[in-house]
């Protein structure tokens, strides 16, 4: 996966609890992305980052925040998880010549 | 807003057939177009990336074409095999620069019957 590691791979959490998902890359890519994938909606962009401390909102950013304090790590935080945030979350990087590469995903269940 | 449509949503064919998956997009000012494959419960694997200046790209039995003016791309799979069974996704950048994320079609779920 082009040096992209997502953790955890699976998580079950309770409604109202905070949750942080981590994306780690080893190839010094500038751009990183968080997507969610849901049946009937496909893949949708949550947030992305274009450098350390530089982030912007995507299509479905409500209820999510992100942070990037180091080039290699991009964190996605659900401040107070809701059942509607049950989903599979994918991290990605982009490269000018090779396009986008995705991580293996984190399956999050909010009960 | 860029929108991506993939037709058909599902396709089941016998092994050995040549097949075409279709992708259309509403804004023709795209930087590139990327085709992915996704196996059940897995992540996305990039198959082909076509830059806006290119008409097609080939990788093994896969050939993807791009017609920006008509807002269409096709993915051609030659001599299909059961191992080709997966969901195929088409994606284009949200905006011209290409770095602010991709917008995806909902995919074509392909089953190749042995």
Coordinates of N, CA and C in Angstrom, one line a residue:
Chain A
X1 N 0.8 -1.2 0.0 CA 0.0 0.0 0.0 C 0.8 1.3 0.0
X2 N 1.9 1.3 -0.8 CA 2.8 2.4 -0.9 C 3.1 3.0 0.4
X3 N 3.3 2.2 1.5 CA 3.8 2.8 2.7 C 2.7 3.5 3.5
X4 N 1.5 3.1 3.4 CA 0.4 3.7 4.1 C -0.1 2.7 5.1
X5 N -0.1 3.1 6.4 CA -0.6 2.2 7.5 C -1.7 2.9 8.2
X6 N -2.9 2.2 8.3 CA -4.0 2.8 9.1 C -4.1 2.0 10.4
X7 N -4.4 2.7 11.5 CA -4.7 2.0 12.7 C -5.7 2.7 13.5
X8 N -6.6 2.0 14.3 CA -6.6 0.5 14.2 C -7.3 0.0 13.0
X9 N -7.3 -1.3 12.7 CA -8.0 -1.9 11.6 C -9.4 -2.0 11.8
X10 N -9.8 -2.3 13.1 CA -11.2 -2.5 13.5 C -11.3 -1.8 14.8
X11 N -12.5 -1.2 15.0 CA -12.8 -0.6 16.3 C -14.3 -0.5 16.6
X12 N -14.7 -0.9 17.8 CA -16.1 -0.8 18.2 C -16.1 0.2 19.4
X13 N -16.9 1.2 19.3 CA -16.9 2.2 20.3 C -18.4 2.6 20.6
X14 N -18.6 3.2 21.8 CA -19.9 3.6 22.2 C -20.3 5.0 21.8
X15 N -21.5 5.2 21.5 CA -22.0 6.6 21.2 C -21.6 7.6 22.2
X16 N -21.1 8.7 21.7 CA -20.7 9.8 22.6 C -19.2 9.8 23.0
X17 N -18.5 8.7 22.7 CA -17.1 8.7 23.1 C -16.2 9.3 21.9
X18 N -15.1 9.8 22.3 CA -14.2 10.3 21.3 C -13.4 9.2 20.7
X19 N -13.1 9.3 19.4 CA -12.4 8.3 18.7 C -11.3 8.9 17.8
X20 N -10.1 8.4 17.7 CA -9.1 8.9 16.8 C -8.6 7.8 16.0
X21 N -8.6 8.0 14.7 CA -8.0 7.1 13.7 C -6.7 7.7 13.2
X22 N -5.7 6.8 13.0 CA -4.4 7.3 12.6 C -4.1 6.7 11.2
X23 N -3.4 7.6 10.4 CA -2.9 7.3 9.1 C -1.4 7.6 9.1
X24 N -0.6 6.7 8.8 CA 0.9 6.9 8.8 C 1.4 6.6 7.4
X25 N 2.3 7.5 6.9 CA 2.9 7.2 5.6 C 4.4 7.3 5.7
X26 N 5.1 6.6 4.9 CA 6.6 6.5 5.0 C 7.3 7.2 3.9
X27 N 6.5 7.8 2.9 CA 7.2 8.3 1.7 C 7.2 9.8 1.6
X28 N 6.9 10.5 2.6 CA 7.0 12.0 2.6 C 6.1 12.7 1.7
X29 N 4.9 12.1 1.4 CA 4.0 12.7 0.5 C 3.4 14.0 1.2
X30 N 3.2 15.0 0.4 CA 2.6 16.3 0.9 C 1.1 16.2 1.2
X31 N 0.4 15.5 0.3 CA -1.0 15.5 0.4 C -1.5 14.2 1.0
X32 N -2.5 14.3 2.0 CA -3.1 13.2 2.6 C -4.6 13.4 2.7
X33 N -5.4 12.3 2.7 CA -6.8 12.4 2.7 C -7.5 11.4 3.6
X34 N -8.7 11.8 4.1 CA -9.5 10.8 4.8 C -10.8 10.7 4.0
X35 N -11.3 9.5 3.7 CA -12.5 9.2 3.1 C -13.3 8.2 4.0
X36 N -14.6 8.3 3.8 CA -15.5 7.2 4.4 C -16.2 6.5 3.2
X37 N -16.5 5.2 3.4 CA -17.2 4.5 2.4 C -18.4 3.8 3.0
X38 N -19.6 4.1 2.4 CA -20.8 3.6 2.9 C -21.7 3.0 1.8
X39 N -22.4 2.0 2.0 CA -23.3 1.4 1.0 C -24.3 2.5 0.5
X40 N -24.4 2.6 -0.8 CA -25.3 3.5 -1.3 C -24.8 4.9 -1.5
X41 N -23.7 5.2 -0.8 CA -23.1 6.5 -1.0 C -21.7 6.5 -1.6
X42 N -21.1 5.3 -1.6 CA -19.8 5.2 -2.1 C -18.7 5.9 -1.3
X43 N -17.6 6.3 -1.9 CA -16.6 7.0 -1.1 C -16.8 8.5 -1.1
X44 N -16.6 9.1 0.0 CA -16.8 10.5 0.2 C -15.6 11.1 1.0
X45 N -15.2 12.3 0.5 CA -14.0 12.9 1.2 C -14.5 13.6 2.4
X46 N -13.7 13.4 3.5 CA -14.0 14.0 4.8 C -13.2 15.3 5.0
X47 N -11.9 15.1 5.0 CA -10.9 16.2 5.1 C -9.7 15.8 4.4
X48 N -8.9 16.8 4.0 CA -7.6 16.5 3.5 C -6.5 17.5 4.0
X49 N -5.3 17.2 3.8 CA -4.2 18.0 4.2 C -3.2 18.2 3.1
X50 N -2.7 19.4 3.0 CA -1.7 19.8 2.0 C -0.4 20.2 2.6
X51 N -0.2 19.8 3.8 CA 1.1 20.0 4.5 C 0.9 20.0 6.0
X52 N 2.0 20.1 6.7 CA 2.0 20.1 8.2 C 1.1 21.3 8.6
X53 N 0.1 21.0 9.4 CA -0.8 22.0 10.0 C -1.7 22.7 8.9
X54 N -1.7 22.2 7.7 CA -2.5 22.7 6.6 C -3.6 21.7 6.3
X55 N -4.8 22.0 6.6 CA -5.9 21.1 6.3 C -7.1 21.8 5.7
X56 N -8.0 21.1 5.1 CA -9.2 21.7 4.6 C -10.3 20.7 4.6
X57 N -11.6 21.2 4.5 CA -12.7 20.3 4.6 C -13.1 19.7 3.3
X58 N -13.6 18.5 3.4 CA -14.2 17.8 2.2 C -15.7 17.9 2.2
X59 N -16.2 16.9 1.5 CA -17.7 16.9 1.3 C -18.5 16.6 2.5
X60 N -18.0 15.8 3.4 CA -18.8 15.3 4.6 C -17.9 15.6 5.9
X61 N -17.6 16.8 6.2 CA -16.7 17.1 7.3 C -17.4 17.3 8.6
X62 N -18.7 17.5 8.6 CA -19.4 17.7 9.9 C -19.2 16.5 10.9
X63 N -18.8 16.9 12.1 CA -18.6 15.8 13.1 C -17.2 15.3 13.2
X64 N -16.3 15.7 12.3 CA -15.0 15.2 12.2 C -14.0 16.4 12.3
X65 N -12.8 16.1 12.9 CA -11.7 17.1 12.9 C -10.4 16.3 12.5
X66 N -9.4 17.0 12.1 CA -8.2 16.3 11.7 C -7.0 17.2 12.2
X67 N -5.9 16.5 12.3 CA -4.7 17.2 12.6 C -3.5 16.5 11.9
X68 N -2.5 17.4 11.6 CA -1.3 16.9 11.0 C -0.1 17.7 11.5
X69 N 0.5 17.1 12.5 CA 1.6 17.8 13.2 C 3.0 17.3 12.6
X70 N 3.0 16.2 11.9 CA 4.1 15.7 11.2 C 3.8 15.3 9.8
X71 N 4.7 15.4 8.9 CA 4.4 15.0 7.5 C 3.8 13.6 7.4
X72 N 4.3 12.7 8.2 CA 4.0 11.3 8.1 C 2.7 10.9 8.7
X73 N 2.1 11.7 9.6 CA 0.9 11.3 10.3 C -0.3 12.2 10.1
X74 N -1.4 11.6 9.8 CA -2.7 12.4 9.6 C -3.7 11.7 10.4
X75 N -4.2 12.5 11.4 CA -5.2 11.9 12.4 C -6.6 12.4 12.1
X76 N -7.5 11.5 12.2 CA -9.0 11.8 12.1 C -9.6 11.6 13.4
X77 N -10.3 12.6 13.9 CA -11.0 12.5 15.3 C -12.5 12.7 15.1
X78 N -13.2 11.8 15.8 CA -14.6 11.9 16.0 C -14.8 12.4 17.4
X79 N -15.1 13.6 17.6 CA -15.1 14.2 19.0 C -16.2 13.5 19.9
X80 N -17.3 13.2 19.3 CA -18.4 12.5 20.0 C -19.1 11.6 19.0
X81 N -18.7 10.3 19.0 CA -19.1 9.4 17.9 C -20.6 9.2 18.0
X82 N -21.2 9.1 16.8 CA -22.6 8.8 16.6 C -22.8 7.6 15.7
X83 N -23.9 7.0 15.8 CA -24.2 5.8 15.0 C -24.0 6.0 13.5
X84 N -24.3 7.2 13.1 CA -24.2 7.6 11.6 C -22.8 7.6 11.2
X85 N -21.8 7.6 12.1 CA -20.4 7.6 11.7 C -19.9 6.1 11.7
X86 N -20.7 5.1 11.9 CA -20.3 3.8 11.6 C -20.0 3.7 10.1
X87 N -18.8 3.2 9.8 CA -18.4 3.3 8.4 C -17.0 2.6 8.2
X88 N -16.6 2.5 7.0 CA -15.2 2.1 6.8 C -14.5 3.4 6.3
X89 N -13.4 3.7 7.0 CA -12.6 4.9 6.8 C -11.3 4.5 6.1
X90 N -11.0 5.3 5.0 CA -9.8 5.1 4.2 C -9.0 6.3 4.2
X91 N -7.7 6.1 4.4 CA -6.7 7.2 4.2 C -6.1 7.0 2.8
X92 N -5.7 8.2 2.3 CA -5.0 8.1 0.9 C -3.9 9.2 0.9
X93 N -3.0 9.0 -0.1 CA -2.1 10.0 -0.4 C -2.2 10.2 -1.9
X94 N -1.7 11.3 -2.4 CA -1.7 11.5 -3.9 C -0.3 11.9 -4.3
X95 N 0.0 11.5 -5.6 CA 1.3 11.7 -6.2 C 1.0 12.2 -7.6
X96 N 1.8 13.2 -8.0 CA 1.5 13.8 -9.3 C 1.5 12.8 -10.5
X97 N 2.4 11.8 -10.4 CA 2.5 10.9 -11.6 C 1.7 9.6 -11.4
X98 N 1.5 9.2 -10.2 CA 0.9 7.9 -9.9 C -0.6 8.0 -9.4
X99 N -1.0 9.2 -9.2 CA -2.4 9.3 -8.7 C -2.5 9.1 -7.3
X100 N -3.7 8.6 -6.9 CA -4.0 8.3 -5.5 C -3.7 6.9 -5.1
X101 N -3.2 6.7 -3.9 CA -3.0 5.4 -3.3 C -3.7 5.4 -1.9
X102 N -4.4 4.3 -1.7 CA -5.3 4.1 -0.5 C -4.7 3.1 0.5
X103 N -5.0 3.4 1.8 CA -4.6 2.4 2.8 C -5.7 1.3 2.8
X104 N -5.5 0.4 3.8 CA -6.3 -0.8 3.8 C -7.6 -0.6 4.6
X105 N -7.8 0.6 5.2 CA -9.1 0.9 5.8 C -9.1 0.6 7.3
X106 N -10.0 1.3 8.0 CA -10.4 1.1 9.4 C -11.9 0.9 9.4
X107 N -12.4 -0.2 9.9 CA -13.8 -0.5 10.1 C -14.2 0.0 11.4
X108 N -15.0 1.0 11.5 CA -15.5 1.6 12.8 C -17.0 1.3 13.0
X109 N -17.3 0.8 14.1 CA -18.7 0.5 14.5 C -19.0 1.3 15.8
X110 N -20.0 2.1 15.7 CA -20.5 2.9 16.9 C -21.8 2.3 17.4
X111 N -21.8 1.9 18.6 CA -23.0 1.2 19.1 C -23.6 2.0 20.2
Chain B
X1 N -20.8 21.2 -9.4 CA -20.2 20.1 -8.7 C -20.0 18.9 -9.6
X2 N -18.8 18.4 -9.6 CA -18.5 17.2 -10.4 C -19.2 16.0 -9.9
X3 N -19.9 15.3 -10.8 CA -20.6 14.1 -10.5 C -20.1 13.0 -11.5
X4 N -19.9 11.8 -10.9 CA -19.4 10.6 -11.7 C -20.5 9.5 -11.6
X5 N -20.8 9.0 -12.8 CA -21.7 7.9 -12.9 C -21.1 6.7 -13.6
X6 N -21.4 5.6 -13.0 CA -20.8 4.3 -13.6 C -22.0 3.4 -14.0
X7 N -21.9 2.9 -15.2 CA -22.9 2.0 -15.8 C -22.1 0.8 -16.4
X8 N -22.6 -0.5 -16.2 CA -23.7 -0.8 -15.3 C -23.3 -0.8 -13.8
X9 N -24.3 -0.9 -12.9 CA -24.0 -1.0 -11.5 C -23.5 -2.4 -11.2
X10 N -24.0 -3.4 -11.9 CA -23.6 -4.8 -11.7 C -23.5 -5.5 -13.0
X11 N -22.6 -6.5 -13.1 CA -22.5 -7.2 -14.4 C -22.0 -8.6 -14.0
X12 N -22.6 -9.6 -14.6 CA -22.2 -11.0 -14.4 C -22.0 -11.6 -15.8
X13 N -20.8 -12.1 -16.1 CA -20.5 -12.7 -17.4 C -19.7 -14.0 -17.2
X14 N -19.8 -14.9 -18.2 CA -19.0 -16.1 -18.2 C -17.5 -15.8 -18.4
X15 N -16.7 -16.6 -17.9 CA -15.2 -16.5 -18.0 C -14.9 -16.4 -19.5
X16 N -13.9 -15.6 -19.9 CA -13.4 -15.6 -21.2 C -13.9 -14.4 -22.1
X17 N -15.0 -13.8 -21.6 CA -15.6 -12.7 -22.4 C -14.8 -11.4 -22.2
X18 N -14.8 -10.6 -23.3 CA -14.3 -9.3 -23.2 C -15.4 -8.4 -22.8
X19 N -15.1 -7.4 -21.9 CA -16.2 -6.6 -21.4 C -15.8 -5.1 -21.3
X20 N -16.8 -4.2 -21.2 CA -16.5 -2.8 -21.1 C -17.3 -2.2 -19.9
X21 N -16.6 -1.5 -19.1 CA -17.3 -0.8 -18.0 C -17.2 0.7 -18.4
X22 N -18.3 1.4 -18.1 CA -18.5 2.8 -18.5 C -18.5 3.7 -17.3
X23 N -17.9 4.9 -17.5 CA -17.8 6.0 -16.5 C -18.1 7.3 -17.2
X24 N -18.9 8.1 -16.7 CA -19.2 9.4 -17.2 C -19.0 10.5 -16.1
X25 N -18.6 11.7 -16.5 CA -18.4 12.7 -15.5 C -19.0 14.0 -16.1
X26 N -19.5 14.9 -15.2 CA -20.2 16.1 -15.7 C -19.3 17.3 -16.0
X27 N -18.2 17.4 -15.4 CA -17.3 18.6 -15.7 C -16.1 18.0 -16.5
X28 N -16.0 18.4 -17.7 CA -14.9 17.9 -18.6 C -13.5 18.5 -18.3
X29 N -13.5 19.5 -17.5 CA -12.2 20.1 -17.2 C -11.4 19.3 -16.1
X30 N -11.1 18.1 -16.4 CA -10.5 17.2 -15.4 C -9.0 17.2 -15.6
X31 N -8.3 17.0 -14.6 CA -6.8 16.9 -14.6 C -6.4 15.5 -15.0
X32 N -7.1 14.5 -14.5 CA -6.8 13.1 -14.9 C -8.0 12.3 -14.5
X33 N -8.0 11.0 -14.7 CA -9.0 10.1 -14.3 C -8.3 8.8 -13.9
X34 N -8.9 8.2 -12.8 CA -8.2 7.0 -12.3 C -9.2 5.9 -12.1
X35 N -8.9 4.7 -12.5 CA -9.7 3.5 -12.3 C -9.1 2.7 -11.1
X36 N -9.9 2.2 -10.2 CA -9.5 1.4 -9.1 C -10.3 0.1 -9.1
X37 N -9.8 -0.9 -8.4 CA -10.4 -2.1 -8.1 C -10.5 -2.3 -6.6
X38 N -11.7 -2.8 -6.2 CA -11.9 -3.1 -4.8 C -12.4 -4.5 -4.6
X39 N -11.7 -5.3 -3.9 CA -12.2 -6.6 -3.5 C -13.0 -6.5 -2.2
X40 N -13.9 -7.4 -2.0 CA -14.8 -7.3 -0.8 C -14.0 -7.2 0.5
X41 N -14.3 -6.2 1.3 CA -13.7 -6.0 2.6 C -12.2 -5.5 2.5
X42 N -11.8 -5.1 1.4 CA -10.4 -4.7 1.2 C -10.4 -3.2 0.8
X43 N -9.2 -2.7 0.7 CA -9.0 -1.3 0.2 C -9.0 -1.2 -1.3
X44 N -8.7 0.0 -1.8 CA -8.7 0.2 -3.2 C -7.3 0.0 -3.8
X45 N -7.3 -0.7 -5.0 CA -6.1 -0.9 -5.7 C -6.2 -0.1 -7.0
X46 N -5.2 0.8 -7.2 CA -5.2 1.6 -8.5 C -4.8 0.7 -9.7
X47 N -5.7 0.8 -10.7 CA -5.5 0.0 -11.9 C -4.8 0.9 -13.0
X48 N -5.4 2.0 -13.3 CA -4.9 2.9 -14.4 C -5.1 4.3 -14.1
X49 N -4.2 5.1 -14.4 CA -4.3 6.6 -14.3 C -4.1 7.2 -15.7
X50 N -5.1 8.0 -16.1 CA -5.0 8.6 -17.5 C -5.0 10.1 -17.2
X51 N -3.9 10.7 -17.7 CA -3.7 12.1 -17.6 C -4.6 12.8 -18.7
X52 N -5.0 14.0 -18.5 CA -5.9 14.7 -19.4 C -5.4 14.8 -20.8
X53 N -4.1 14.8 -21.0 CA -3.6 14.9 -22.3 C -3.5 13.5 -23.0
X54 N -3.9 12.4 -22.4 CA -3.8 11.1 -22.9 C -5.2 10.7 -23.4
X55 N -5.2 9.7 -24.3 CA -6.5 9.2 -24.8 C -6.7 7.8 -24.2
X56 N -5.6 7.1 -23.9 CA -5.8 5.8 -23.3 C -4.5 5.3 -22.6
X57 N -4.8 4.3 -21.7 CA -3.7 3.7 -21.0 C -3.9 2.2 -21.0
X58 N -2.9 1.4 -21.0 CA -3.0 0.0 -21.0 C -2.1 -0.6 -19.9
X59 N -2.7 -1.7 -19.3 CA -1.9 -2.5 -18.3 C -2.4 -3.9 -18.5
X60 N -1.6 -4.8 -19.1 CA -1.9 -6.2 -19.2 C -3.2 -6.3 -20.0
X61 N -4.2 -6.9 -19.4 CA -5.5 -7.2 -20.1 C -6.4 -6.0 -20.0
X62 N -6.0 -4.9 -19.3 CA -6.8 -3.8 -19.1 C -6.5 -2.6 -20.0
X63 N -7.5 -2.0 -20.5 CA -7.3 -0.8 -21.3 C -8.3 0.2 -21.0
X64 N -7.9 1.4 -20.6 CA -8.8 2.5 -20.3 C -8.7 3.6 -21.3
X65 N -9.8 4.1 -21.7 CA -9.8 5.3 -22.6 C -10.4 6.5 -22.0
X66 N -10.1 7.6 -22.5 CA -10.6 8.9 -21.9 C -11.0 9.8 -23.1
X67 N -12.3 10.3 -23.1 CA -12.8 11.3 -24.0 C -13.3 12.4 -23.2
X68 N -12.4 13.4 -22.9 CA -12.8 14.6 -22.1 C -14.0 15.3 -22.6
X69 N -14.0 15.6 -23.9 CA -15.0 16.4 -24.5 C -16.4 15.9 -24.3
X70 N -16.5 14.5 -24.3 CA -17.8 13.9 -24.1 C -18.0 13.5 -22.6
X71 N -17.0 13.7 -21.8 CA -17.2 13.4 -20.4 C -17.3 11.9 -20.1
X72 N -16.5 11.1 -20.9 CA -16.6 9.6 -20.7 C -15.3 8.9 -20.7
X73 N -15.3 7.8 -19.9 CA -14.1 6.9 -19.9 C -14.7 5.5 -19.9
X74 N -13.9 4.6 -20.6 CA -14.3 3.2 -20.5 C -13.1 2.4 -20.1
X75 N -13.4 1.3 -19.4 CA -12.4 0.3 -19.0 C -12.7 -1.0 -19.7
X76 N -11.8 -1.4 -20.5 CA -12.0 -2.6 -21.3 C -11.2 -3.7 -20.6
X77 N -11.8 -4.9 -20.4 CA -11.1 -6.0 -19.8 C -11.2 -7.1 -20.8
X78 N -10.0 -7.6 -21.2 CA -10.0 -8.6 -22.2 C -9.9 -10.0 -21.6
X79 N -10.5 -11.0 -22.2 CA -10.4 -12.4 -21.8 C -10.6 -12.5 -20.2
X80 N -11.8 -12.1 -19.8 CA -12.0 -12.0 -18.3 C -11.8 -13.4 -17.6
X81 N -11.4 -13.3 -16.4 CA -11.1 -14.4 -15.5 C -11.8 -14.3 -14.2
X82 N -12.1 -15.4 -13.5 CA -12.8 -15.3 -12.2 C -12.1 -14.4 -11.2
X83 N -10.8 -14.3 -11.3 CA -10.0 -13.4 -10.5 C -10.3 -12.0 -10.7
X84 N -10.9 -11.6 -11.8 CA -11.3 -10.3 -12.1 C -12.5 -9.8 -11.3
X85 N -13.2 -10.8 -10.7 CA -14.4 -10.4 -9.9 C -14.1 -9.4 -8.8
X86 N -14.7 -8.3 -8.8 CA -14.5 -7.2 -7.9 C -15.4 -6.1 -8.2
X87 N -15.3 -5.0 -7.4 CA -16.0 -3.8 -7.8 C -15.0 -2.8 -8.4
X88 N -15.3 -2.2 -9.5 CA -14.4 -1.3 -10.2 C -15.0 0.1 -10.1
X89 N -14.1 1.0 -9.7 CA -14.4 2.4 -9.3 C -13.7 3.3 -10.3
X90 N -14.4 4.3 -10.7 CA -13.8 5.4 -11.5 C -13.8 6.7 -10.7
X91 N -12.8 7.5 -10.8 CA -12.7 8.7 -10.0 C -12.0 9.8 -10.7
X92 N -12.4 11.0 -10.5 CA -11.8 12.2 -11.1 C -11.6 13.2 -10.0
X93 N -10.6 14.1 -10.1 CA -10.4 15.2 -9.1 C -11.6 16.1 -8.9
X94 N -11.8 16.6 -7.7 CA -12.8 17.6 -7.4 C -12.6 18.8 -8.3
X95 N -11.4 19.2 -8.4 CA -11.2 20.4 -9.2 C -10.0 20.2 -10.1
X96 N -9.7 21.2 -10.9 CA -8.7 21.1 -12.0 C -7.3 20.7 -11.5
X97 N -6.9 21.2 -10.3 CA -5.6 20.9 -9.9 C -5.3 19.5 -9.6
X98 N -6.3 18.7 -9.1 CA -6.1 17.3 -8.9 C -5.7 16.9 -7.5
X99 N -5.3 17.9 -6.6 CA -4.8 17.6 -5.3 C -5.8 17.7 -4.2
X100 N -7.0 18.2 -4.4 CA -7.9 18.4 -3.3 C -8.9 17.3 -3.2
X101 N -8.6 16.1 -3.6 CA -9.4 15.0 -3.5 C -10.1 14.5 -4.7
X102 N -10.5 13.3 -4.7 CA -11.2 12.6 -5.8 C -12.7 12.5 -5.5
X103 N -13.5 12.6 -6.6 CA -14.9 12.3 -6.5 C -15.1 10.9 -7.2
X104 N -15.8 10.0 -6.6 CA -15.9 8.7 -7.1 C -17.3 8.4 -7.7
X105 N -17.4 7.5 -8.6 CA -18.6 6.9 -9.0 C -19.0 5.8 -8.0
X106 N -20.2 5.2 -8.1 CA -20.6 4.2 -7.1 C -20.1 2.8 -7.5
X107 N -19.5 2.7 -8.6 CA -18.8 1.5 -9.0 C -19.7 0.5 -9.8
X108 N -19.0 -0.4 -10.4 CA -19.6 -1.5 -11.1 C -19.1 -2.8 -10.4
X109 N -20.1 -3.6 -9.9 CA -19.8 -4.8 -9.3 C -19.8 -5.9 -10.3
X110 N -18.6 -6.5 -10.5 CA -18.4 -7.4 -11.6 C -18.2 -8.8 -11.1
X111 N -18.9 -9.8 -11.6 CA -18.8 -11.2 -11.3 C -18.4 -11.9 -12.6
X112 N -17.3 -12.7 -12.6 CA -17.0 -13.5 -13.7 C -17.2 -15.0 -13.3
X113 N -18.1 -15.6 -14.0 CA -18.5 -17.0 -13.7 C -17.5 -17.9 -14.3
X114 N -17.0 -18.9 -13.5 CA -16.1 -19.9 -14.0 C -16.7 -20.8 -15.1

